[in-house]
XYZ file of N, CA and C in Angstrom:
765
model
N 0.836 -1.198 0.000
C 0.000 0.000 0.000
C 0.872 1.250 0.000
N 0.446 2.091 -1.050
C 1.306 3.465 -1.024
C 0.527 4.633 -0.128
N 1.165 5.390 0.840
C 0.420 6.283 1.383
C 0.865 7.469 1.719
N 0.375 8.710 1.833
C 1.180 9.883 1.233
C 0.380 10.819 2.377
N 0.899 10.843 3.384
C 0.726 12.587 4.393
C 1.221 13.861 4.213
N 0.686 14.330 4.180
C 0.412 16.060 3.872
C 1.828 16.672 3.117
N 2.022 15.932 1.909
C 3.388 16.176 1.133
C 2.633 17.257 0.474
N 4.154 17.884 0.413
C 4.498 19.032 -0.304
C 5.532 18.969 -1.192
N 5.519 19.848 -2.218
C 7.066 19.568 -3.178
C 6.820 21.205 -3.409
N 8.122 21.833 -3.479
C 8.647 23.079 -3.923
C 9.779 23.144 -4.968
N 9.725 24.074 -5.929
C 10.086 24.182 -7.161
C 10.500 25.624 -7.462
N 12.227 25.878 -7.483
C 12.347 27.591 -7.392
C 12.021 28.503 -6.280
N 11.855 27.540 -5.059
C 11.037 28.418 -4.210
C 9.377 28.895 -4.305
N 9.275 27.882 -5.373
C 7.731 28.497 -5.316
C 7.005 26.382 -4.943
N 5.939 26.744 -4.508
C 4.977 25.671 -3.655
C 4.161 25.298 -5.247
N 4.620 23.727 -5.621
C 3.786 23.339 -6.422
C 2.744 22.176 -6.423
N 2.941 21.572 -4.961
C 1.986 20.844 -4.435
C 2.087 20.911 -2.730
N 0.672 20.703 -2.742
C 1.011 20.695 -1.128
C -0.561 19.809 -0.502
N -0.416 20.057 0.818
C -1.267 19.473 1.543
C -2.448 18.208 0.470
N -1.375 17.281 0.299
C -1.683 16.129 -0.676
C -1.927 14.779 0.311
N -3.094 14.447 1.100
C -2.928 13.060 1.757
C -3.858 12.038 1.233
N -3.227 11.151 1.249
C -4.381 9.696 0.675
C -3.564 7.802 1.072
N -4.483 6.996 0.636
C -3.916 6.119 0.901
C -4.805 4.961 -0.427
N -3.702 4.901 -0.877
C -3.879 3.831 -2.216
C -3.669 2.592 -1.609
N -5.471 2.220 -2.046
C -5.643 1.163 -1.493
C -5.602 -0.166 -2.290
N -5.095 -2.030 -2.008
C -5.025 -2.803 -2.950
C -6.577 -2.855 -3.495
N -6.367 -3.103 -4.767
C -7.191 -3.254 -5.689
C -7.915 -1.955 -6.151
N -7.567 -1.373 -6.101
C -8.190 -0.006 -6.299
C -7.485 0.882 -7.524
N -8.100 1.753 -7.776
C -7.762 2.299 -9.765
C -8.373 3.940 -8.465
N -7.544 4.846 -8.537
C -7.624 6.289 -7.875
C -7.142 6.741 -9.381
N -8.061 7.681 -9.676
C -7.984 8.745 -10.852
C -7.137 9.790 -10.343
N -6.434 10.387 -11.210
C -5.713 11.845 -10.891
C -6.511 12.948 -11.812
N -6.667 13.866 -11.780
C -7.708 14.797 -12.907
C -7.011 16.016 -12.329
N -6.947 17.102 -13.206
C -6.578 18.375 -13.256
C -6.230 18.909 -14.422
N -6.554 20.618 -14.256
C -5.882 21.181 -15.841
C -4.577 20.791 -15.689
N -3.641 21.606 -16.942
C -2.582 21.731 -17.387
C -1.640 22.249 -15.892
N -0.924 22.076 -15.467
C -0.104 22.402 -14.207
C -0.680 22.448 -13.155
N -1.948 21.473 -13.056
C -2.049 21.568 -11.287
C -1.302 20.644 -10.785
N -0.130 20.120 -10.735
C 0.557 19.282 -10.327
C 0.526 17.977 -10.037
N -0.525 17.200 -11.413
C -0.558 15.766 -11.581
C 0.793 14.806 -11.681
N 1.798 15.033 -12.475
C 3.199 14.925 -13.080
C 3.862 14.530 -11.762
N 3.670 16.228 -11.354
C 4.507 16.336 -9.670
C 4.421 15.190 -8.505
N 2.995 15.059 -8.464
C 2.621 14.103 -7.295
C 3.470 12.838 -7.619
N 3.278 12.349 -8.740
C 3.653 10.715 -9.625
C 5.099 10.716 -9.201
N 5.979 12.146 -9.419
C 6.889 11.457 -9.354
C 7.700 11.941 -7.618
N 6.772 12.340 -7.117
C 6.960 12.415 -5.576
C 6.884 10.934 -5.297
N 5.423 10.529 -5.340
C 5.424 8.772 -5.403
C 6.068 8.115 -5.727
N 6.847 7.884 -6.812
C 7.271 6.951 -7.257
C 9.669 7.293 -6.429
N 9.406 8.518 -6.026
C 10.936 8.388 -5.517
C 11.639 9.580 -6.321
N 11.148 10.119 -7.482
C 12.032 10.827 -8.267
C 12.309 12.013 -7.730
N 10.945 12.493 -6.937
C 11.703 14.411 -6.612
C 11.328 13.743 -4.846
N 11.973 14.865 -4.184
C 12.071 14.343 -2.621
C 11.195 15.631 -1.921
N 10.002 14.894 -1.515
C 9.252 15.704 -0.936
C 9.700 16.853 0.404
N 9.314 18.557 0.374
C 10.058 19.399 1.035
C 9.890 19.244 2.500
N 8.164 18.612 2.026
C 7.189 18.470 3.573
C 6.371 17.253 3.728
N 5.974 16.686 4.285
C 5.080 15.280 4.656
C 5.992 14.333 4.094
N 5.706 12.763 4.032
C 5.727 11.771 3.965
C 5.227 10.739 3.063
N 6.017 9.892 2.361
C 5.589 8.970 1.369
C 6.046 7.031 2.229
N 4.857 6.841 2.132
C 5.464 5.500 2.807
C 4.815 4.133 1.770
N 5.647 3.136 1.740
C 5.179 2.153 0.940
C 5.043 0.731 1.653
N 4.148 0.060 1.704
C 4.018 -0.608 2.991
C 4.471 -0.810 4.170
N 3.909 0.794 4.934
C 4.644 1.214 6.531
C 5.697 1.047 6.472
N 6.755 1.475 5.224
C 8.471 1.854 5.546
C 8.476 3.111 4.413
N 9.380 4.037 4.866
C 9.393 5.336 4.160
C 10.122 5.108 2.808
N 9.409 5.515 2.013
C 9.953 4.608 0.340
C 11.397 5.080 0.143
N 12.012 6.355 1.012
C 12.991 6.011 0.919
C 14.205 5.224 1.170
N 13.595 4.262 2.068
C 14.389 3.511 2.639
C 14.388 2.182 1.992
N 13.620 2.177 1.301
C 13.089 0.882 0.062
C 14.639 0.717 -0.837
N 15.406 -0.202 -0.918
C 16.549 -0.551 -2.089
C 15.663 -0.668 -3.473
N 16.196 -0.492 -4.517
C 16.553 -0.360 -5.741
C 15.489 -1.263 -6.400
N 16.407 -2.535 -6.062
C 15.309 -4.178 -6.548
C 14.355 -4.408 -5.648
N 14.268 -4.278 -4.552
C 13.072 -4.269 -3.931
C 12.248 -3.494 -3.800
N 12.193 -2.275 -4.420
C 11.330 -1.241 -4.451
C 10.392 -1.982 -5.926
N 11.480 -1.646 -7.127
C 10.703 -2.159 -8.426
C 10.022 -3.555 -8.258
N 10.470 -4.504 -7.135
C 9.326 -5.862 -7.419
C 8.005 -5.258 -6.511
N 7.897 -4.051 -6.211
C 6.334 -3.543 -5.579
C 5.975 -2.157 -6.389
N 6.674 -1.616 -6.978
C 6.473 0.035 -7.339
C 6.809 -0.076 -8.893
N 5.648 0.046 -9.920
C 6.355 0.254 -11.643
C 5.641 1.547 -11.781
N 6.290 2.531 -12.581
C 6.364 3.880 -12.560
C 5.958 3.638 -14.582
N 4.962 3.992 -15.031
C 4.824 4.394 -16.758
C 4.876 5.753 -16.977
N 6.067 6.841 -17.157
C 6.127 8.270 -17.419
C 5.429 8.220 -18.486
N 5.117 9.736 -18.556
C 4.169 10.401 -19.399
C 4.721 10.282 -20.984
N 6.580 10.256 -20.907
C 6.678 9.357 -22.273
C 8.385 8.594 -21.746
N 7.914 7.705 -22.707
C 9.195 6.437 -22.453
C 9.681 6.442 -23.861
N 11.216 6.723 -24.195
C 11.861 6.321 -25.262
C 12.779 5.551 -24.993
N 13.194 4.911 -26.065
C 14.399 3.818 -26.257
C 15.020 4.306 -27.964
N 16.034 4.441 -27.883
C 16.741 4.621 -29.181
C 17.420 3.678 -29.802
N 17.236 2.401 -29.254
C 17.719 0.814 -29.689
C 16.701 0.024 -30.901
N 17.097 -0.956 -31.603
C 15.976 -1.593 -32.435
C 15.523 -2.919 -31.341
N 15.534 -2.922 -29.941
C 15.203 -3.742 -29.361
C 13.731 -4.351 -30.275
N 13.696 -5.564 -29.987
C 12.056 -5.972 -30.404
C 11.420 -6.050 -29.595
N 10.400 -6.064 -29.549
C 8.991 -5.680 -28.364
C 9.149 -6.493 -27.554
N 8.944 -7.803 -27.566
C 9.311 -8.642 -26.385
C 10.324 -8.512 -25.677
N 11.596 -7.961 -26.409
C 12.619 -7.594 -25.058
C 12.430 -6.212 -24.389
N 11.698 -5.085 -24.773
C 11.350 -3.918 -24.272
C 10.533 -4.950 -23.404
N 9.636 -4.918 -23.321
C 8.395 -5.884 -22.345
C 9.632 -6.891 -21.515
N 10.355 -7.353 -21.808
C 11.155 -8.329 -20.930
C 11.970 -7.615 -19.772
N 12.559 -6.042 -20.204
C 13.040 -5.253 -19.386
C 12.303 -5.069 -18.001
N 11.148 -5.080 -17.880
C 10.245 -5.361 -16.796
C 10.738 -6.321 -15.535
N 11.176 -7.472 -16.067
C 11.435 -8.781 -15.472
C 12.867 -8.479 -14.954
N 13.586 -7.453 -15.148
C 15.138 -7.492 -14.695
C 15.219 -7.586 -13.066
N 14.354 -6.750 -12.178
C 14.388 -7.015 -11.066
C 14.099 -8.354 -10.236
N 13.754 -9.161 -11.055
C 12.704 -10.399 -10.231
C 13.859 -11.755 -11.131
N 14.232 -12.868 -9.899
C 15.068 -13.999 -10.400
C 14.482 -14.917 -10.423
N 13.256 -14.985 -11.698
C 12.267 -16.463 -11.904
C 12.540 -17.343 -12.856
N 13.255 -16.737 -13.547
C 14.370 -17.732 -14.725
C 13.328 -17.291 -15.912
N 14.069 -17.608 -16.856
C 13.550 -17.344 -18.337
C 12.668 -17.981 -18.497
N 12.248 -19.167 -18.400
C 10.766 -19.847 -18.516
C 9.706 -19.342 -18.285
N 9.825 -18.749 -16.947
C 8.956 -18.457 -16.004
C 8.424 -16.644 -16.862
N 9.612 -15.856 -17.197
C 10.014 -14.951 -17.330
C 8.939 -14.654 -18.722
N 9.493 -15.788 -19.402
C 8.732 -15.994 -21.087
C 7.168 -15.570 -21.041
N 6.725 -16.977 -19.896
C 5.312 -17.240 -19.541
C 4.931 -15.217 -18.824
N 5.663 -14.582 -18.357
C 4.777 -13.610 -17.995
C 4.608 -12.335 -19.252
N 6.374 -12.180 -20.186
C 6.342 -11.402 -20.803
C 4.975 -11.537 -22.127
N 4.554 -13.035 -22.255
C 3.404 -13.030 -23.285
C 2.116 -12.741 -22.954
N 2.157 -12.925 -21.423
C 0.909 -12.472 -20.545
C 0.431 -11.481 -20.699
N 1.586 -10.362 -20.710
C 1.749 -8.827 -20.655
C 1.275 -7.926 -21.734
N 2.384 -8.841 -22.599
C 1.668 -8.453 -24.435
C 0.413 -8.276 -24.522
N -0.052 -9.618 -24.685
C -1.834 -9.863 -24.610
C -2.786 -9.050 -24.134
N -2.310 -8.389 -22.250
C -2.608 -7.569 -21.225
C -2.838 -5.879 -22.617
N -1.784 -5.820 -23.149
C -1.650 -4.642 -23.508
C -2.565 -4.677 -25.074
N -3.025 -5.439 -25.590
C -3.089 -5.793 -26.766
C -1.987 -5.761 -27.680
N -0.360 -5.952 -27.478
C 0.228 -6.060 -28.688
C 1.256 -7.256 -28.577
N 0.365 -8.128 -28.309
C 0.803 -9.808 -28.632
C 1.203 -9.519 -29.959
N 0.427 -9.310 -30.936
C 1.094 -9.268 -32.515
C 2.178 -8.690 -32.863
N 2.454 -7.733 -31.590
C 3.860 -7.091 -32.267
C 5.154 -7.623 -31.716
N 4.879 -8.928 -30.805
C 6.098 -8.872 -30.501
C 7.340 -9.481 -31.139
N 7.905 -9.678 -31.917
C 8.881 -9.573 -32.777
C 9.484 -8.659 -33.845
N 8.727 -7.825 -33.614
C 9.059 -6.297 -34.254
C 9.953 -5.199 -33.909
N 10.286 -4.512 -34.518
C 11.600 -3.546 -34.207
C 10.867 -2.405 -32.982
N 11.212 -2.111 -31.953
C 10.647 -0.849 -31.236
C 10.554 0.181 -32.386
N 11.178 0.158 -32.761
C 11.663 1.540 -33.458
C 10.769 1.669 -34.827
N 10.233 0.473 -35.357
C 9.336 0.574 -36.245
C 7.696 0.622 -36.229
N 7.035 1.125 -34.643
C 6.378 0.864 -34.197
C 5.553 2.460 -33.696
N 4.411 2.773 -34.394
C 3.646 4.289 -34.253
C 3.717 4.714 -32.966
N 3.791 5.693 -32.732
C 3.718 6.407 -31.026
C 2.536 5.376 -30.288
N 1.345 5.207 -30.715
C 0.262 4.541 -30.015
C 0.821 3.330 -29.475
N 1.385 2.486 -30.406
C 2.078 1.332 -29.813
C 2.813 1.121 -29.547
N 3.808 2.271 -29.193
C 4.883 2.443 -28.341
C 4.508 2.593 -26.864
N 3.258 3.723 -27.026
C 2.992 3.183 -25.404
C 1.923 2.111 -24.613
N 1.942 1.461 -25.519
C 1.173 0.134 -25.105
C 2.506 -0.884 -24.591
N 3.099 -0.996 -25.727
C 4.516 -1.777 -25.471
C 5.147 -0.929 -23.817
N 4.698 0.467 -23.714
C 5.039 0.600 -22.356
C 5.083 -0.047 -21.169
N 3.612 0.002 -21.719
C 2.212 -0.495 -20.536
C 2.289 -1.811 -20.361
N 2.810 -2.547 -21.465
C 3.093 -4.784 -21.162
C 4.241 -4.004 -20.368
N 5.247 -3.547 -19.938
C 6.945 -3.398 -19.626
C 6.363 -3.496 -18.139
N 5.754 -2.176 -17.848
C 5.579 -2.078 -16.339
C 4.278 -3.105 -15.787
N 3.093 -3.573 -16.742
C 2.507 -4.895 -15.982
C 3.982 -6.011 -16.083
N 4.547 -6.494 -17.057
C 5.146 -7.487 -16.340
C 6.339 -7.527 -15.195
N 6.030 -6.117 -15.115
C 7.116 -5.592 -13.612
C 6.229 -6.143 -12.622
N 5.537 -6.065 -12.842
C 4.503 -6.708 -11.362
C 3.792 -7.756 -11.577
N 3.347 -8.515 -12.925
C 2.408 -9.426 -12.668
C 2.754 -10.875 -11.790
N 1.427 -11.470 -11.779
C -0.100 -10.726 -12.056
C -0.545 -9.772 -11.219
N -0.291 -9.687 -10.642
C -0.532 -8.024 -9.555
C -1.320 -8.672 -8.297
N -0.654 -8.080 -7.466
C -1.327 -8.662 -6.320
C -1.415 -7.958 -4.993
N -1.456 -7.896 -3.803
C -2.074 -7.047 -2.957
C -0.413 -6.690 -2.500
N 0.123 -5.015 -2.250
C 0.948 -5.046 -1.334
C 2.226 -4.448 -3.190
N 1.059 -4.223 -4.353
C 2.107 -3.878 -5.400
C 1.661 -2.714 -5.798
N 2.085 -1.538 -6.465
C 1.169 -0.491 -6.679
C 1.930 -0.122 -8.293
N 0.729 0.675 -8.992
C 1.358 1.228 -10.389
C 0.896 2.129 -10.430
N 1.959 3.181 -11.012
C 1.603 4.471 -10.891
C 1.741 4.984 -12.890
N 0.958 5.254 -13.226
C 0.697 5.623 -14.405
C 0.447 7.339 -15.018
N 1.138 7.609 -15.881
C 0.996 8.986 -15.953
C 0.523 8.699 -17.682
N -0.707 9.263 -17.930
C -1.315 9.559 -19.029
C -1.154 8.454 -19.740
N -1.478 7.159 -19.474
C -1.514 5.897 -20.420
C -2.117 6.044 -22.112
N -3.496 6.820 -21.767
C -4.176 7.074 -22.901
C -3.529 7.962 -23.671
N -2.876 8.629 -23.973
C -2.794 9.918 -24.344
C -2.353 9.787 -26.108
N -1.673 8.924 -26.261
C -1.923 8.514 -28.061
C -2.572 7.603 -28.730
N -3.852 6.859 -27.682
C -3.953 6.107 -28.082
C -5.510 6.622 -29.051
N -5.851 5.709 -30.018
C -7.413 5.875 -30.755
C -8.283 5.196 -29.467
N -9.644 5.623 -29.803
C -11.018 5.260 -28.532
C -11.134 3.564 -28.490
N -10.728 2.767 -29.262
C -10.837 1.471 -28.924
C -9.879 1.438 -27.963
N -8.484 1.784 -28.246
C -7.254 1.113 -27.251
C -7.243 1.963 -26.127
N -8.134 2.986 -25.935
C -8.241 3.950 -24.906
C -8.909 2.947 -23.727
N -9.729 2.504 -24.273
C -10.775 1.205 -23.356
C -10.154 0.262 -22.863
N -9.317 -0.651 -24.192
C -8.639 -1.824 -24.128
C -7.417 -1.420 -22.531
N -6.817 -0.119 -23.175
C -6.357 -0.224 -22.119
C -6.420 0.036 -20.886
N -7.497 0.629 -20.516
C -7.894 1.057 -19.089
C -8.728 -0.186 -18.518
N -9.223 -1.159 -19.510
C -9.747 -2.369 -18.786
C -8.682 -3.407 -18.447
N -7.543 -3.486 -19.260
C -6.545 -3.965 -18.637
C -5.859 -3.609 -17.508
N -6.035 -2.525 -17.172
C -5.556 -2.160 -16.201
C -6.742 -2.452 -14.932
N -7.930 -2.234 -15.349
C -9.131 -2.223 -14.458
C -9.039 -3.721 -13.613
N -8.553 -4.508 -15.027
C -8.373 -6.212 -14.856
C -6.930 -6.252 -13.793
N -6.187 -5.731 -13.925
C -4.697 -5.770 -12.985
C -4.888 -4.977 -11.549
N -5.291 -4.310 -11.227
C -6.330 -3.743 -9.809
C -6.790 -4.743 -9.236
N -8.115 -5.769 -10.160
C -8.726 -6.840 -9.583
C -8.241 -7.712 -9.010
N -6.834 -7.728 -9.108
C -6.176 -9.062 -8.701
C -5.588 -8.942 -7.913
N -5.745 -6.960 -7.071
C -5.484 -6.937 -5.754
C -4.121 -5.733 -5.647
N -3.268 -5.509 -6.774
C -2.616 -4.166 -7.295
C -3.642 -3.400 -6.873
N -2.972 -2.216 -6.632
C -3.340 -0.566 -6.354
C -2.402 0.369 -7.514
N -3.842 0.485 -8.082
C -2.793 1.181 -9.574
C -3.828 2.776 -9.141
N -2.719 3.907 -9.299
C -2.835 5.532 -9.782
C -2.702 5.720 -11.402
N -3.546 6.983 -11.804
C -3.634 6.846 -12.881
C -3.830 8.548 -13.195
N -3.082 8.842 -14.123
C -3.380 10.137 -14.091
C -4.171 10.206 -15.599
N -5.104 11.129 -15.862
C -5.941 11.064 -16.930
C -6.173 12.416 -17.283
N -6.966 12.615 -18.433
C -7.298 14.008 -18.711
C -8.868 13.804 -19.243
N -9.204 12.658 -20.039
C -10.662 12.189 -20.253
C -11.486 12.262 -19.105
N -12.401 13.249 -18.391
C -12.911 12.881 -17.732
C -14.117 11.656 -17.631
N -14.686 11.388 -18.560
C -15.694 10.272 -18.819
C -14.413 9.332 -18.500
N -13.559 8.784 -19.091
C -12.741 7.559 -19.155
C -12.357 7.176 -17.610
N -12.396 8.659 -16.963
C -12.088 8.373 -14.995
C -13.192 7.817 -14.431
N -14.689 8.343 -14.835
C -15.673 8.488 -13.890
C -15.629 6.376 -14.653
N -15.841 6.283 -15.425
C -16.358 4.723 -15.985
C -15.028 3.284 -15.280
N -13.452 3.632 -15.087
C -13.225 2.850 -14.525
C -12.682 2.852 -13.206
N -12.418 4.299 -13.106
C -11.824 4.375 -11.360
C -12.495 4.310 -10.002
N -12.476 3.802 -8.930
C -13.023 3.448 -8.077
C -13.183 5.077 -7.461
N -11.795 6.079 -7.021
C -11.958 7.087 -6.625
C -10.786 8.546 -7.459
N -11.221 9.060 -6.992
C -10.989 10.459 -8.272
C -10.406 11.583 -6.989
N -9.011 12.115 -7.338
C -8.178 13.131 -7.002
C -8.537 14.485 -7.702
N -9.299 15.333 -7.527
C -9.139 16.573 -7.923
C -8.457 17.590 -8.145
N -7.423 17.798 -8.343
C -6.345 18.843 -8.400
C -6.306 19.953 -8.974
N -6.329 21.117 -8.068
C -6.513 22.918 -8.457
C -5.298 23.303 -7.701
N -4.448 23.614 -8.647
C -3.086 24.644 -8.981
C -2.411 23.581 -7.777
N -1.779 22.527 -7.589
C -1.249 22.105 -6.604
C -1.930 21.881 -5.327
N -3.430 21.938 -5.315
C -3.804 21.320 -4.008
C -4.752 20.852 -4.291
N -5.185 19.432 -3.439
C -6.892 18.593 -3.537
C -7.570 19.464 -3.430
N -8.403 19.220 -4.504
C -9.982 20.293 -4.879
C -11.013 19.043 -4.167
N -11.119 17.637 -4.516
C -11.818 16.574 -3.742
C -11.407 15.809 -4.104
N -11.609 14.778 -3.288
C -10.947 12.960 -3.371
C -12.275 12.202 -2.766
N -12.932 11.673 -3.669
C -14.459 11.023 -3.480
C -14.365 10.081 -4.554
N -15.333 9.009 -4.398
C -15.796 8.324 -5.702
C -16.388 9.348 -6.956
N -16.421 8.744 -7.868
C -16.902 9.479 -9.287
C -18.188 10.225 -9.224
N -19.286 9.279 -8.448
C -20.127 10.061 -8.085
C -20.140 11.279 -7.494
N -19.013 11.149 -6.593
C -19.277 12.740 -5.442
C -18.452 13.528 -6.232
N -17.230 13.220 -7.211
C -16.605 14.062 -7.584
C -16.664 14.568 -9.038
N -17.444 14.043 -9.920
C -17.936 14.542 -11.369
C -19.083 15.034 -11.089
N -19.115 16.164 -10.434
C -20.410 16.821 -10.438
C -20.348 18.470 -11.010
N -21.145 19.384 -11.774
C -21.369 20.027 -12.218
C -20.183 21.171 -11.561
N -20.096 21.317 -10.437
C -20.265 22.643 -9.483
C -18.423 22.277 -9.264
N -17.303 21.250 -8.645
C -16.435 20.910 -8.628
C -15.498 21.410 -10.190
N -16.406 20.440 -11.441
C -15.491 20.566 -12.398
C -15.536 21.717 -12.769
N -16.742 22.838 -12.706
C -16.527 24.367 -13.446
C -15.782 25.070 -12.452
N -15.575 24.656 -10.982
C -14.777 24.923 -10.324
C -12.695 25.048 -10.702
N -12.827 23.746 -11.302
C -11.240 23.300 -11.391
C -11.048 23.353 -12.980
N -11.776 23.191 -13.935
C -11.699 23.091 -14.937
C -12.000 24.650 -15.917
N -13.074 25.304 -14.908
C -13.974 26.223 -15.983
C -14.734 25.783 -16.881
N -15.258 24.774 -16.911
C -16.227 23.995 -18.173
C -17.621 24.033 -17.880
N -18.242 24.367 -18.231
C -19.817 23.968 -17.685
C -20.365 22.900 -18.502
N -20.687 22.207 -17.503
C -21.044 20.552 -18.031
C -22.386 19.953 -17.665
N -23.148 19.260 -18.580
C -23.921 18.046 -17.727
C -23.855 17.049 -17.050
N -24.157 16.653 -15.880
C -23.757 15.278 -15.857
C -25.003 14.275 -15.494
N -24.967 13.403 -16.068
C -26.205 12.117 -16.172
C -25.652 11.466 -15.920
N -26.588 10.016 -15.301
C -25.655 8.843 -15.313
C -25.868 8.188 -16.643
N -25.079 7.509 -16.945
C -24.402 6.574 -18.322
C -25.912 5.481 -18.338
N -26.567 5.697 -19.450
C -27.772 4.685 -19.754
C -27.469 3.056 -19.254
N -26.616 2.993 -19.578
C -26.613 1.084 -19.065
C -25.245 0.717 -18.345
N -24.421 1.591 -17.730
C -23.839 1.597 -16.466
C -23.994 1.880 -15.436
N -24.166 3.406 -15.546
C -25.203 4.116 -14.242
C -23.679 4.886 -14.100
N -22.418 4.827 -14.499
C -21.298 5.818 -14.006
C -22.003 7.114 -14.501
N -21.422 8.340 -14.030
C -21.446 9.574 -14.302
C -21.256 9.773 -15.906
N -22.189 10.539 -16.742
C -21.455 11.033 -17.850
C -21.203 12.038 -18.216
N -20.143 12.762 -18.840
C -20.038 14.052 -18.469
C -20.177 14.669 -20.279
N -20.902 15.935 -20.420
C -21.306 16.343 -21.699
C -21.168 17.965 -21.122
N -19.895 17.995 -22.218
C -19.732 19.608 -22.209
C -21.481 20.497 -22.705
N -21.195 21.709 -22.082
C -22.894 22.560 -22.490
C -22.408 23.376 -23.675
């Protein structure tokens, strides 16, 4: 379980997140939502170890993640930045195999998860292909198998922290992949997710982070937090919201 007291991060002297507390729970999908610089980016990589918080606390199952080593951090913590390059002609299955470097299950074992992963991501078909010959969209899918087979099958006590998964993908693989992920939660992972679709948050995340200029605007389920009065709050949008005809999630329709 990842859990985060009243962190702050400062930047130039100026405060770009602050009074941030929560506790990512197993099996659970927590949305991140905010405009352009309310400090979605920031939080992820407070979490994940990269910038060192000025104020509060990051702990990863009741030990302070900084005290977490290297390989034992990555067999509980996979981090997907907002973009991942490689300048190698690796082929997809060994990008996806890079995942497995922390964990000593032998290549068999190793094989059996990296095809798991593929599949997970939808690009089983590509794996024998050049990275490098491969469209932005399925570059970050090939991300997304790398860091599930950092953790699979996911299980209680592992967390993934995701920054903008969707963001090149077309509306089928937008789904494909947020149900894969919806599917890797179920199995007891605590995956973060930062998004910008608000419909795509309210339909698979259990609970939703609000973020205005660096501080929680609300942290509720979809219900309490896709509501009219919040998002023209943080967003400026004036919106409808209904529930979804044959789900019942929130749907959100610009006015």
């Amino acid at each position: 379980m990842l859990r985060v007291e009243k962190l702050q991060i400062r930047r130039n002297h100026k405060t770009v997140l602050a009074d941030v507390t929560l506790d990512l729970q197993p099996g659970e999908v927590l949305g991140v939502l905010g405009p352009n610089g309310a400090g979605k980016s920031t939080l992820l990589g407070a979490l994940c170890g990269e910038l060192k918080p000025d104020a509060g606390h990051v702990w990863l199952d009741q030990r302070p993640l900084s005290e977490w080593g290297g390989a034992q951090r990555a067999q509980r913590l996979a981090v997907l930045p907002q973009t991942s390059t490689l300048d190698f002609a690796f082929r997809v299955d060994e990008v996806v195999g890079m995942g497995r470097l922390p964990h000593q299950t032998g290549r068999v074992r190793d094989d059996e998860i990296i095809e798991a992963a593929l599949h997970a991501a939808d690009v089983g078909h590509l794996s024998g292909r050049s990275y490098l010959a491969l469209s932005g969209g399925e570059r970050q899918r090939v991300h997304l198998a790398r860091v599930l087979a950092q953790l699979w099958p996911g299980e209680a006590g592992q967390t993934l922290l995701l920054d903008e998964p969707t963001s090149m993908l077309d509306p089928l693989h937008q789904h494909t992949t947020l149900q894969s992920i919806r599917t890797f939660a179920d199995r007891g992972a605590a995956v973060l997710v930062i998004l910008h679709d608000l419909n795509l948050a309210a339909r698979y995340c259990d609970r939703i982070l609000l973020l205005e200029e660096g501080r929680p605007h609300a942290l509720d389920t979809p219900l309490q937090v896709m509501r009219p009065e919040p998002l023209k709050a943080v967003f400026g949008l004036d919106v409808l919201v209904q529930p979804h005809p044959e789900r019942g999630h929130p749907l959100i329709i610009a006015r």
